[in-house]
C-alpha positions as protocol buffer text, in pm:
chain_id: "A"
residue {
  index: 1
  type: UNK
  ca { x: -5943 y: 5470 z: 218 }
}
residue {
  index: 2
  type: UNK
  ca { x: -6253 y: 5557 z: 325 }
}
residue {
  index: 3
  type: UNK
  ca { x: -6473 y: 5792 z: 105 }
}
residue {
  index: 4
  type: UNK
  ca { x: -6604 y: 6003 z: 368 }
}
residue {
  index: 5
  type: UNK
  ca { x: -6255 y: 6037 z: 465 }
}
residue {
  index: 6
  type: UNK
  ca { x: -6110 y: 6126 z: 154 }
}
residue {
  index: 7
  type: UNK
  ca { x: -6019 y: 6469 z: 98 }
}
residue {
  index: 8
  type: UNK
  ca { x: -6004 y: 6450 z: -252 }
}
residue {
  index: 9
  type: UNK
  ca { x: -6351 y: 6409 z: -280 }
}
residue {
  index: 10
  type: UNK
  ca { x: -6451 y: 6694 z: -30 }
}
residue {
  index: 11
  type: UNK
  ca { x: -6669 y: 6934 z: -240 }
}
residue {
  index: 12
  type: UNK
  ca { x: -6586 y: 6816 z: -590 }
}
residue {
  index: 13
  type: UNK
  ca { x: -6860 y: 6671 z: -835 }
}
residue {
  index: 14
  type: UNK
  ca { x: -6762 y: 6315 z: -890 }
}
residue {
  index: 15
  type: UNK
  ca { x: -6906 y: 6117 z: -1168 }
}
residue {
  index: 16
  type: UNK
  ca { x: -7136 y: 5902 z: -938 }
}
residue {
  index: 17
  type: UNK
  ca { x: -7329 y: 6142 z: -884 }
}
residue {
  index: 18
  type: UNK
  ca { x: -7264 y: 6376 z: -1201 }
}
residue {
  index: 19
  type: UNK
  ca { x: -7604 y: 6265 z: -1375 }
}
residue {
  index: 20
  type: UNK
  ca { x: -7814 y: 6452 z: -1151 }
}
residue {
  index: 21
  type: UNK
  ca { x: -7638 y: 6759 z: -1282 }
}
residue {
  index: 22
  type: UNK
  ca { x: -7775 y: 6688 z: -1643 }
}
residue {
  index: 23
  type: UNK
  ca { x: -8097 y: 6855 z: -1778 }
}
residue {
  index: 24
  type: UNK
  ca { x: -8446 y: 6679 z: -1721 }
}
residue {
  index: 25
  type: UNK
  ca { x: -8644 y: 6669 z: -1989 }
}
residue {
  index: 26
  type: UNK
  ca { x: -8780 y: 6992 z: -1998 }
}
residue {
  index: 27
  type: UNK
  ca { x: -8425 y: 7105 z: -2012 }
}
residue {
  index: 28
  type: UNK
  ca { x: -8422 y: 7223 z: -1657 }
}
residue {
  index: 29
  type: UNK
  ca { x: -8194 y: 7102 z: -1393 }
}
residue {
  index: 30
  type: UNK
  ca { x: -8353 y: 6859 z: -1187 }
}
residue {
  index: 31
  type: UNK
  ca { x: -8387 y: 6985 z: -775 }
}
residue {
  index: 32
  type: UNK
  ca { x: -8211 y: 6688 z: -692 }
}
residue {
  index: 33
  type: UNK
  ca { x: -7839 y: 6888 z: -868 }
}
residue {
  index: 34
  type: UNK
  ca { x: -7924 y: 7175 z: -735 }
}
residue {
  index: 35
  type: UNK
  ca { x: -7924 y: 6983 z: -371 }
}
residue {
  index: 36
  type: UNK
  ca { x: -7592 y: 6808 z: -479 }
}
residue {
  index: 37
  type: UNK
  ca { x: -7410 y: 7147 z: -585 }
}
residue {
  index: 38
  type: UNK
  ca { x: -7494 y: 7312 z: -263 }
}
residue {
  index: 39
  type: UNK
  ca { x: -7383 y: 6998 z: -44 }
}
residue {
  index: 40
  type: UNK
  ca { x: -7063 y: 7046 z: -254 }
}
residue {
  index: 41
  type: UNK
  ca { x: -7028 y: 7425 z: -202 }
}
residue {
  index: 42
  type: UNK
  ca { x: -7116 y: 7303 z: 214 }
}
residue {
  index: 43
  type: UNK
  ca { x: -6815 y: 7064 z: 221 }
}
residue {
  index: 44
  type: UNK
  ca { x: -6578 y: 7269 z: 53 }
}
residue {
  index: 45
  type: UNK
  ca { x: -6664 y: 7566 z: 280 }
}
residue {
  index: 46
  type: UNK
  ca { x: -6572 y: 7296 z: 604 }
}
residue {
  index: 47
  type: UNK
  ca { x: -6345 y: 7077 z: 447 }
}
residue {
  index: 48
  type: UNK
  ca { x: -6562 y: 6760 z: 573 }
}
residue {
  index: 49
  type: UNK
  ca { x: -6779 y: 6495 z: 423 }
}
residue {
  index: 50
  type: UNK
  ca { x: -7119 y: 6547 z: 494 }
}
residue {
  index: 51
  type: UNK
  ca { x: -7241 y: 6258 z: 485 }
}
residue {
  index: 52
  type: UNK
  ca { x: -7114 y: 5961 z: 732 }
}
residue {
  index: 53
  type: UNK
  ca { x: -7055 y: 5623 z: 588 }
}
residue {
  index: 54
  type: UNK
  ca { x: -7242 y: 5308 z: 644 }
}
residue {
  index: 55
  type: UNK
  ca { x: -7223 y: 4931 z: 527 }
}
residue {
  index: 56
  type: UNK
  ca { x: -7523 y: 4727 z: 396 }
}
residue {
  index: 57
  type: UNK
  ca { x: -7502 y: 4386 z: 292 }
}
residue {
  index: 58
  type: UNK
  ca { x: -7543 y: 4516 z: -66 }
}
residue {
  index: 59
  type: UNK
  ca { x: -7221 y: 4728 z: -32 }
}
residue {
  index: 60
  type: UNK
  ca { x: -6993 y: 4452 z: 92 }
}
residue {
  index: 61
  type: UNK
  ca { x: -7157 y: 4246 z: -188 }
}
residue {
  index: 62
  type: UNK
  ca { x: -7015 y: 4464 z: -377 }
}
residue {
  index: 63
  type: UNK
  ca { x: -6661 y: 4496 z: -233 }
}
residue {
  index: 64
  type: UNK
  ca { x: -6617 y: 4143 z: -262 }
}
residue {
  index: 65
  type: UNK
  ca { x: -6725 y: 4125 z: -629 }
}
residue {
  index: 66
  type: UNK
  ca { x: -6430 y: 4391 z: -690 }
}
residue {
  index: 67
  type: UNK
  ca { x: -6208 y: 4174 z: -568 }
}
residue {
  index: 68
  type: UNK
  ca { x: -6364 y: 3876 z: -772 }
}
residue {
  index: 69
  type: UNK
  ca { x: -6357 y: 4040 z: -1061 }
}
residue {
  index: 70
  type: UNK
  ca { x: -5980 y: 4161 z: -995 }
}
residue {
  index: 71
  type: UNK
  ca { x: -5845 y: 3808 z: -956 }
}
residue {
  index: 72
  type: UNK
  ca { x: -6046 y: 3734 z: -1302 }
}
residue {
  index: 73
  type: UNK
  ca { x: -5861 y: 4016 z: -1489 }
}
residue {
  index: 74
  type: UNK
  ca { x: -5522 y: 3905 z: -1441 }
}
residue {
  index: 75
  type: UNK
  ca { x: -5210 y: 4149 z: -1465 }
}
residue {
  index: 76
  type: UNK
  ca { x: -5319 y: 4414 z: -1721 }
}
residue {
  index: 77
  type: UNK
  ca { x: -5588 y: 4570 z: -1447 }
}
residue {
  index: 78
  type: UNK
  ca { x: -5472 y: 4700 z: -1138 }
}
residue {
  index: 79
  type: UNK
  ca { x: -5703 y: 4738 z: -823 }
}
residue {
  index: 80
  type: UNK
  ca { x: -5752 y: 5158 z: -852 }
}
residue {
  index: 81
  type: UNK
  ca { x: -6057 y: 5282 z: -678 }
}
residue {
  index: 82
  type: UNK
  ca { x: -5920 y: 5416 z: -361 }
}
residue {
  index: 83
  type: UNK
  ca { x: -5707 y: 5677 z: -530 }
}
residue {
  index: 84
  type: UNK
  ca { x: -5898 y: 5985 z: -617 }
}
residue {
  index: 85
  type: UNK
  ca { x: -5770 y: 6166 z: -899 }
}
residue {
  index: 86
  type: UNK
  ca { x: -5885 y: 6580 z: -974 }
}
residue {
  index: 87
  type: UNK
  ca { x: -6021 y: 6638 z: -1342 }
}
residue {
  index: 88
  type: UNK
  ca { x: -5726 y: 6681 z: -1551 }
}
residue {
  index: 89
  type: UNK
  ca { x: -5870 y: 6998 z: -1713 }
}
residue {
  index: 90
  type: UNK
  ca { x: -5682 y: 7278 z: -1469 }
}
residue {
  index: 91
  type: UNK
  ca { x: -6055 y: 7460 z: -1523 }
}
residue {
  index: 92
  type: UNK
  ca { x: -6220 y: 7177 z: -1377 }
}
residue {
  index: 93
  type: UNK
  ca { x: -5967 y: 7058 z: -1123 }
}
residue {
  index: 94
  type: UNK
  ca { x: -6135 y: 7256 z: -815 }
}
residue {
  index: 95
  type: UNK
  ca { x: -6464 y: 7139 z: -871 }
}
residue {
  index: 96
  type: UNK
  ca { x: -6427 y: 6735 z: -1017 }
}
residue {
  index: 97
  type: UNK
  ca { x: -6257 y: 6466 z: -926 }
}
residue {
  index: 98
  type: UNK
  ca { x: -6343 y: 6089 z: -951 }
}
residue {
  index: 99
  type: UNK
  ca { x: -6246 y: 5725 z: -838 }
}
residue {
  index: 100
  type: UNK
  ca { x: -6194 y: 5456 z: -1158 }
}
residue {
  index: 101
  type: UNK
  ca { x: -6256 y: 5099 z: -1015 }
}
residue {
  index: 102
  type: UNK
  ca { x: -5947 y: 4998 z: -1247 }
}
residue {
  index: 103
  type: UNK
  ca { x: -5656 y: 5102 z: -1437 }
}
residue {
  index: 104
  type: UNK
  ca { x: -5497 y: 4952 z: -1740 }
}
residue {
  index: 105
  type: UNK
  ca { x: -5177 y: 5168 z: -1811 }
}
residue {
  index: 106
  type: UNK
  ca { x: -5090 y: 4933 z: -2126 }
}
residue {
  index: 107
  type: UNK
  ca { x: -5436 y: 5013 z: -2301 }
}
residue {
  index: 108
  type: UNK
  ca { x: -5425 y: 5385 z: -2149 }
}
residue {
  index: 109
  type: UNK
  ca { x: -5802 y: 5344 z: -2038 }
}
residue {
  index: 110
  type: UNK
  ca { x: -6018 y: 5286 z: -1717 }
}
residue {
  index: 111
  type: UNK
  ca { x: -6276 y: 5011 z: -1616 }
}
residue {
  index: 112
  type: UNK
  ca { x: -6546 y: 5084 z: -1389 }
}
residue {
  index: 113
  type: UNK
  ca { x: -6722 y: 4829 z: -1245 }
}
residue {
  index: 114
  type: UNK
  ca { x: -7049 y: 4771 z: -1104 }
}
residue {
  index: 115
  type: UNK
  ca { x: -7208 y: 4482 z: -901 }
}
residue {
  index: 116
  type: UNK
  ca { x: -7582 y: 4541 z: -889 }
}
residue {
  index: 117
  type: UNK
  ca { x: -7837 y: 4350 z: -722 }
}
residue {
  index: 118
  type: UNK
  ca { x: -8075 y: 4131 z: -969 }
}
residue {
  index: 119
  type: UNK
  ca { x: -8316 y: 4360 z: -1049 }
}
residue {
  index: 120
  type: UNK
  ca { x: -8107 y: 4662 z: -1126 }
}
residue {
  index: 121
  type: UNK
  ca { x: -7816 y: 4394 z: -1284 }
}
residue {
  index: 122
  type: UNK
  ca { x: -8127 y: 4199 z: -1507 }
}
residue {
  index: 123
  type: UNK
  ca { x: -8287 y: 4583 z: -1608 }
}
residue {
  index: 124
  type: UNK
  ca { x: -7952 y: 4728 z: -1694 }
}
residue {
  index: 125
  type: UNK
  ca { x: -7858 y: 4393 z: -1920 }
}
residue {
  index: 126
  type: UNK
  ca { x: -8166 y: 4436 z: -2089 }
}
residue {
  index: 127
  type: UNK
  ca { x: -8075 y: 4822 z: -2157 }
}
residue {
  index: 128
  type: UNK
  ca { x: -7718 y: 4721 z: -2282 }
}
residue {
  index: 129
  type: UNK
  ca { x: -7870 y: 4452 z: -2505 }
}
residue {
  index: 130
  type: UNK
  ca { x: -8074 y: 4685 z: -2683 }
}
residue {
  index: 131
  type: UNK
  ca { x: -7882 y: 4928 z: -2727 }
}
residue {
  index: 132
  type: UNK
  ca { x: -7625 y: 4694 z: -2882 }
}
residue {
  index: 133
  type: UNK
  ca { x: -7924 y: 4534 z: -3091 }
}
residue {
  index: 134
  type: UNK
  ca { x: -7990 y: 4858 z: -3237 }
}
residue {
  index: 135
  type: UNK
  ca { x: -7653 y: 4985 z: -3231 }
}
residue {
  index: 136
  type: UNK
  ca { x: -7759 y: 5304 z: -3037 }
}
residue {
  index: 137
  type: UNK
  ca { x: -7565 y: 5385 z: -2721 }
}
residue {
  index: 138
  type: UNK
  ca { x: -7811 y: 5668 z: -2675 }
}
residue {
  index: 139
  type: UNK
  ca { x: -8095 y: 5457 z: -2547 }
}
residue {
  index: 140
  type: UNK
  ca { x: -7815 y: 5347 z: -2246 }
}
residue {
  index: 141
  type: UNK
  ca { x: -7776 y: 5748 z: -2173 }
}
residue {
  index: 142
  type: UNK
  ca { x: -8169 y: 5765 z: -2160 }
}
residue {
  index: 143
  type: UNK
  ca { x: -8242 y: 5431 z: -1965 }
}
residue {
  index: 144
  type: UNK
  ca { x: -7918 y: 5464 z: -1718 }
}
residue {
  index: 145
  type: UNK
  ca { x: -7812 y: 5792 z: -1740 }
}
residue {
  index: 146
  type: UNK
  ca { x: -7650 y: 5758 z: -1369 }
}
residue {
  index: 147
  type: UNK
  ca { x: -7440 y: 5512 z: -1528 }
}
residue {
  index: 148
  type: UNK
  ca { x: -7401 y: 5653 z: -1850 }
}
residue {
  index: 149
  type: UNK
  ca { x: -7243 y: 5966 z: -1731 }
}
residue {
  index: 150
  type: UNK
  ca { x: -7040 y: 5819 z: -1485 }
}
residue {
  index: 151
  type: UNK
  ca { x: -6863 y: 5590 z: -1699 }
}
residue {
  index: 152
  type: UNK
  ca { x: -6807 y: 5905 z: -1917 }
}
């Protein structure tokens, strides 16, 4: 299903875009949340996406590495992103929801995947690298925190 179709998604804060919702570093929220709250509070008042969708070359790049990657996995993933699920915190339920990429019920956990282009794919490697080298996922939530949060 579409995502701009989706009325899961209408209004809630999903965890694609929840970094922008964390504290800069002067411990402020950046103007950039404060846009992406009141978009949210806008679609949930008119029960519509507001943004319309559109297809780039890097976007079906990236469709067709899902698929890709789903072959690789074999039986114990299944193919999940087009469900959208509300947070399972009743509190939270309103206001978050989120799409995993895939679902492993044996292992009770959640893959996301993420096909970047080279320079954000040889950037982020280098991020994951050292942070392993040091053993210090921290430095990933202060290098990629868009994709530290999300995966959260």
């Amino acid at each position: 299903m579409s995502i701009t179709l989706n009325t899961n998604r209408f209004g809630h804060i999903t965890a694609s875009k929840v970094s922008l919702l964390i504290p800069g570093k002067k411990g402020e929220r950046l103007k950039a949340g404060t846009t992406y709250l009141e978009e949210r509070i806008l679609e949930m008042e008119f029960g519509c996406a507001l943004e319309t969708e559109s297809t780039s070359a890097a976007m079906s790049f990236g469709k067709l590495g899902e698929v890709h990657v789903n072959n690789i996995l074999g039986t114990d993933y299944i193919s999940v992103g087009d469900n959208t699920k509300e947070h399972p915190n009743p509190n939270f339920a309103p206001y978050v929801a989120g799409s995993a990429d895939f679902d492993n019920p044996r292992g009770k956990f959640v893959a996301e995947l993420k096909c970047f282009q080279r320079k954000h794919f040889a950037t982020f490697t280098k991020c994951l690298l050292k942070a392993k080298e040091e053993n210090n996922p921290e430095i990933v939530k202060l290098e990629e925190p868009d994709i530290y949060w999300q995966g959260c």
